[in-house]
Amino acid sequence: MDKIVIIGAGVAGINAATKLIDNGYPGELITIIDKGNDPYNRLPEEVMTGMLGAGGWSDGKLTYHTSIGGQLSKYCGEEKAMELMDQVIKNFTRFHPKPEEIFMSDPQEEPEFIKPYFGLRMFPVWHIGSNYLHLIACKWYEYLLSKGVNFMWNTEVTDINFDNNEIEFKTN
């Protein structure tokens, strides 16, 4: 089997590694490089780098639709993109210390007078809970470590040479 390098320990990178592990890929062959810190050493002001990235270090809400940011459906189609989003929610639930507290707000329940007045496009939002993000990050990190995944923290990728399968990086 080939070695896999994932650049960025944000929500996408961590979910990619988890998907590989859950499907039997050996964790020892996976390396995740991130220019931030692991969840135990990540500071509150480090909002753009580190374990779970900006998406997992914010207000604890995951917007749930392909129409809001990203290009995922462009590459794999709407149905597959939504399926992958379901898997992200399942992983946040899986590593949540109190999964029963996760809920999805239904935009249909918003008052009708608000929608047309502001021209809002309403989409479901999963409320994970900002007070649980650090615990989720730690539990998820420990899971990946237990499966043999290698992490390179405080390391910034500066270049990728696909012809030679080489990665250039610098440590912070």
Short mmCIF file of C-alpha atoms in Angstrom, two decimals:
data_model
loop_
_atom_site.label_atom_id
_atom_site.label_comp_id
_atom_site.label_asym_id
_atom_site.label_seq_id
_atom_site.Cartn_x
_atom_site.Cartn_y
_atom_site.Cartn_z
CA MET A 1 0.00 0.00 0.00
CA ASP A 2 1.06 3.55 -0.66
CA LYS A 3 1.75 6.12 1.99
CA ILE A 4 -0.78 8.96 2.17
CA VAL A 5 0.01 12.51 3.25
CA ILE A 6 -2.87 14.77 4.21
CA ILE A 7 -2.07 18.46 4.34
CA GLY A 8 -4.12 20.16 6.98
CA ALA A 9 -5.69 18.75 10.15
CA GLY A 10 -8.90 20.67 9.59
CA VAL A 11 -12.33 19.09 9.40
CA ALA A 12 -11.73 17.79 5.85
CA GLY A 13 -8.29 16.33 6.60
CA ILE A 14 -9.35 14.66 9.84
CA ASN A 15 -12.46 13.20 8.20
CA ALA A 16 -10.37 11.90 5.28
CA ALA A 17 -8.00 10.13 7.66
CA THR A 18 -10.91 8.74 9.67
CA LYS A 19 -12.60 7.43 6.51
CA LEU A 20 -9.38 5.69 5.47
CA ILE A 21 -8.91 4.11 8.91
CA ASP A 22 -12.54 3.03 9.15
CA ASN A 23 -12.17 1.29 5.79
CA GLY A 24 -9.14 -0.70 6.88
CA TYR A 25 -6.30 1.46 5.62
CA PRO A 26 -3.27 1.12 7.94
CA GLY A 27 -2.89 4.25 10.05
CA GLU A 28 0.89 3.84 10.01
CA LEU A 29 0.80 4.79 6.33
CA ILE A 30 -1.05 8.08 6.96
CA THR A 31 0.70 11.32 7.89
CA ILE A 32 -1.17 14.55 8.58
CA ILE A 33 0.81 17.78 8.35
CA ASP A 34 -0.55 20.98 9.90
CA LYS A 35 1.07 24.31 10.63
CA GLY A 36 -0.87 24.62 13.87
CA ASN A 37 -0.98 22.75 17.15
CA ASP A 38 -2.44 19.51 18.38
CA PRO A 39 -5.66 19.89 20.39
CA TYR A 40 -3.85 19.80 23.72
CA ASN A 41 -1.59 22.72 22.83
CA ARG A 42 -3.86 24.74 20.58
CA LEU A 43 -4.61 28.17 21.98
CA PRO A 44 -8.05 29.79 21.71
CA GLU A 45 -6.65 32.56 19.48
CA GLU A 46 -5.28 30.01 16.97
CA VAL A 47 -8.47 29.97 14.97
CA MET A 48 -7.14 29.15 11.51
CA THR A 49 -4.68 26.28 12.12
CA GLY A 50 -4.43 23.18 14.24
CA MET A 51 -6.59 20.18 14.99
CA LEU A 52 -10.05 20.57 13.37
CA GLY A 53 -8.97 23.85 11.73
CA ALA A 54 -11.21 26.91 11.62
CA GLY A 55 -14.32 24.80 11.07
CA GLY A 56 -13.86 22.90 14.29
CA TRP A 57 -12.70 25.77 16.45
CA SER A 58 -15.52 28.22 16.02
CA ASP A 59 -19.05 28.52 17.33
CA GLY A 60 -19.87 24.83 17.18
CA LYS A 61 -22.27 25.04 14.24
CA LEU A 62 -21.93 23.09 11.02
CA THR A 63 -23.87 24.48 8.07
CA TYR A 64 -25.26 21.58 6.17
CA HIS A 65 -25.77 22.11 2.48
CA THR A 66 -23.72 22.13 -0.72
CA SER A 67 -25.10 25.53 -1.73
CA ILE A 68 -23.10 27.21 1.02
CA GLY A 69 -19.43 27.41 0.18
CA GLY A 70 -17.11 24.84 -1.28
CA GLN A 71 -17.02 22.99 -4.55
CA LEU A 72 -17.59 19.42 -3.40
CA SER A 73 -20.77 18.79 -5.41
CA LYS A 74 -18.99 20.02 -8.53
CA TYR A 75 -16.57 17.11 -8.26
CA CYS A 76 -18.73 14.27 -6.99
CA GLY A 77 -22.33 15.32 -7.59
CA GLU A 78 -24.98 16.62 -5.23
CA GLU A 79 -26.08 13.28 -3.81
CA LYS A 80 -22.54 12.07 -3.00
CA ALA A 81 -21.61 15.46 -1.53
CA MET A 82 -24.57 15.35 0.84
CA GLU A 83 -23.66 11.77 1.77
CA LEU A 84 -20.15 12.93 2.65
CA MET A 85 -21.59 15.75 4.75
CA ASP A 86 -23.66 13.14 6.61
CA GLN A 87 -20.42 11.32 7.40
CA VAL A 88 -18.88 14.50 8.84
CA ILE A 89 -21.88 14.95 11.15
CA LYS A 90 -21.64 11.28 12.18
CA ASN A 91 -17.97 11.72 13.09
CA PHE A 92 -18.66 14.81 15.18
CA THR A 93 -21.40 12.80 16.90
CA ARG A 94 -19.11 9.78 17.32
CA PHE A 95 -16.42 11.78 19.13
CA HIS A 96 -18.79 14.06 21.05
CA PRO A 97 -18.85 13.48 24.83
CA LYS A 98 -22.63 14.08 24.90
CA PRO A 99 -23.96 13.21 21.43
CA GLU A 100 -27.54 13.48 22.64
CA GLU A 101 -27.07 17.25 22.89
CA ILE A 102 -26.39 17.65 19.16
CA PHE A 103 -29.38 18.92 17.23
CA MET A 104 -30.25 20.34 13.82
CA SER A 105 -32.17 23.56 13.52
CA ASP A 106 -34.89 23.45 10.90
CA PRO A 107 -34.95 26.58 8.75
CA GLN A 108 -38.58 25.93 7.94
CA GLU A 109 -39.38 26.83 11.54
CA GLU A 110 -38.09 30.38 11.10
CA PRO A 111 -40.86 32.98 11.02
CA GLU A 112 -42.20 33.51 7.50
CA PHE A 113 -41.95 37.29 7.74
CA ILE A 114 -38.15 37.04 8.14
CA LYS A 115 -37.37 35.02 5.00
CA PRO A 116 -38.72 37.26 2.23
CA TYR A 117 -37.92 40.51 4.02
CA PHE A 118 -34.22 39.76 4.19
CA GLY A 119 -34.06 37.58 1.07
CA LEU A 120 -32.54 34.83 3.18
CA ARG A 121 -31.71 31.38 1.90
CA MET A 122 -32.22 29.13 4.88
CA PHE A 123 -30.39 25.82 5.30
CA PRO A 124 -30.15 23.28 8.11
CA VAL A 125 -27.49 23.91 10.75
CA TRP A 126 -26.12 21.24 13.07
CA HIS A 127 -25.43 22.59 16.55
CA ILE A 128 -22.47 20.69 17.94
CA GLY A 129 -21.81 23.05 20.86
CA SER A 130 -18.77 25.30 21.06
CA ASN A 131 -18.15 24.18 24.63
CA TYR A 132 -17.53 20.62 23.34
CA LEU A 133 -15.22 21.33 20.39
CA HIS A 134 -12.00 20.96 22.39
CA LEU A 135 -13.15 17.65 23.89
CA ILE A 136 -14.21 16.38 20.47
CA ALA A 137 -10.84 17.37 19.01
CA CYS A 138 -8.94 15.58 21.79
CA LYS A 139 -11.03 12.40 21.54
CA TRP A 140 -10.75 12.33 17.74
CA TYR A 141 -7.00 12.97 17.88
CA GLU A 142 -6.52 10.13 20.39
CA TYR A 143 -8.52 7.82 18.13
CA LEU A 144 -6.33 8.57 15.12
CA LEU A 145 -3.14 8.23 17.19
CA SER A 146 -4.34 4.87 18.51
CA LYS A 147 -4.70 3.71 14.91
CA GLY A 148 -1.10 4.69 14.12
CA VAL A 149 -1.67 7.95 12.23
CA ASN A 150 1.42 10.16 12.31
CA PHE A 151 1.00 13.90 12.86
CA MET A 152 3.50 16.64 12.05
CA TRP A 153 2.43 19.74 14.00
CA ASN A 154 3.80 23.26 13.59
CA THR A 155 4.90 22.32 10.08
CA GLU A 156 4.02 24.36 7.01
CA VAL A 157 4.03 22.76 3.56
CA THR A 158 5.82 25.12 1.19
CA ASP A 159 5.84 23.05 -2.01
CA ILE A 160 4.67 19.76 -3.46
CA ASN A 161 6.53 18.08 -6.31
CA PHE A 162 4.08 15.57 -7.78
CA ASP A 163 6.62 14.31 -10.32
CA ASN A 164 8.95 13.08 -7.56
CA ASN A 165 6.35 12.58 -4.80
CA GLU A 166 8.20 15.03 -2.57
CA ILE A 167 6.91 17.54 -0.08
CA GLU A 168 8.90 20.53 1.04
CA PHE A 169 8.08 21.99 4.41
CA LYS A 170 9.36 24.20 7.18
CA THR A 171 8.75 23.89 10.87
CA ASN A 172 7.53 26.87 12.84
#
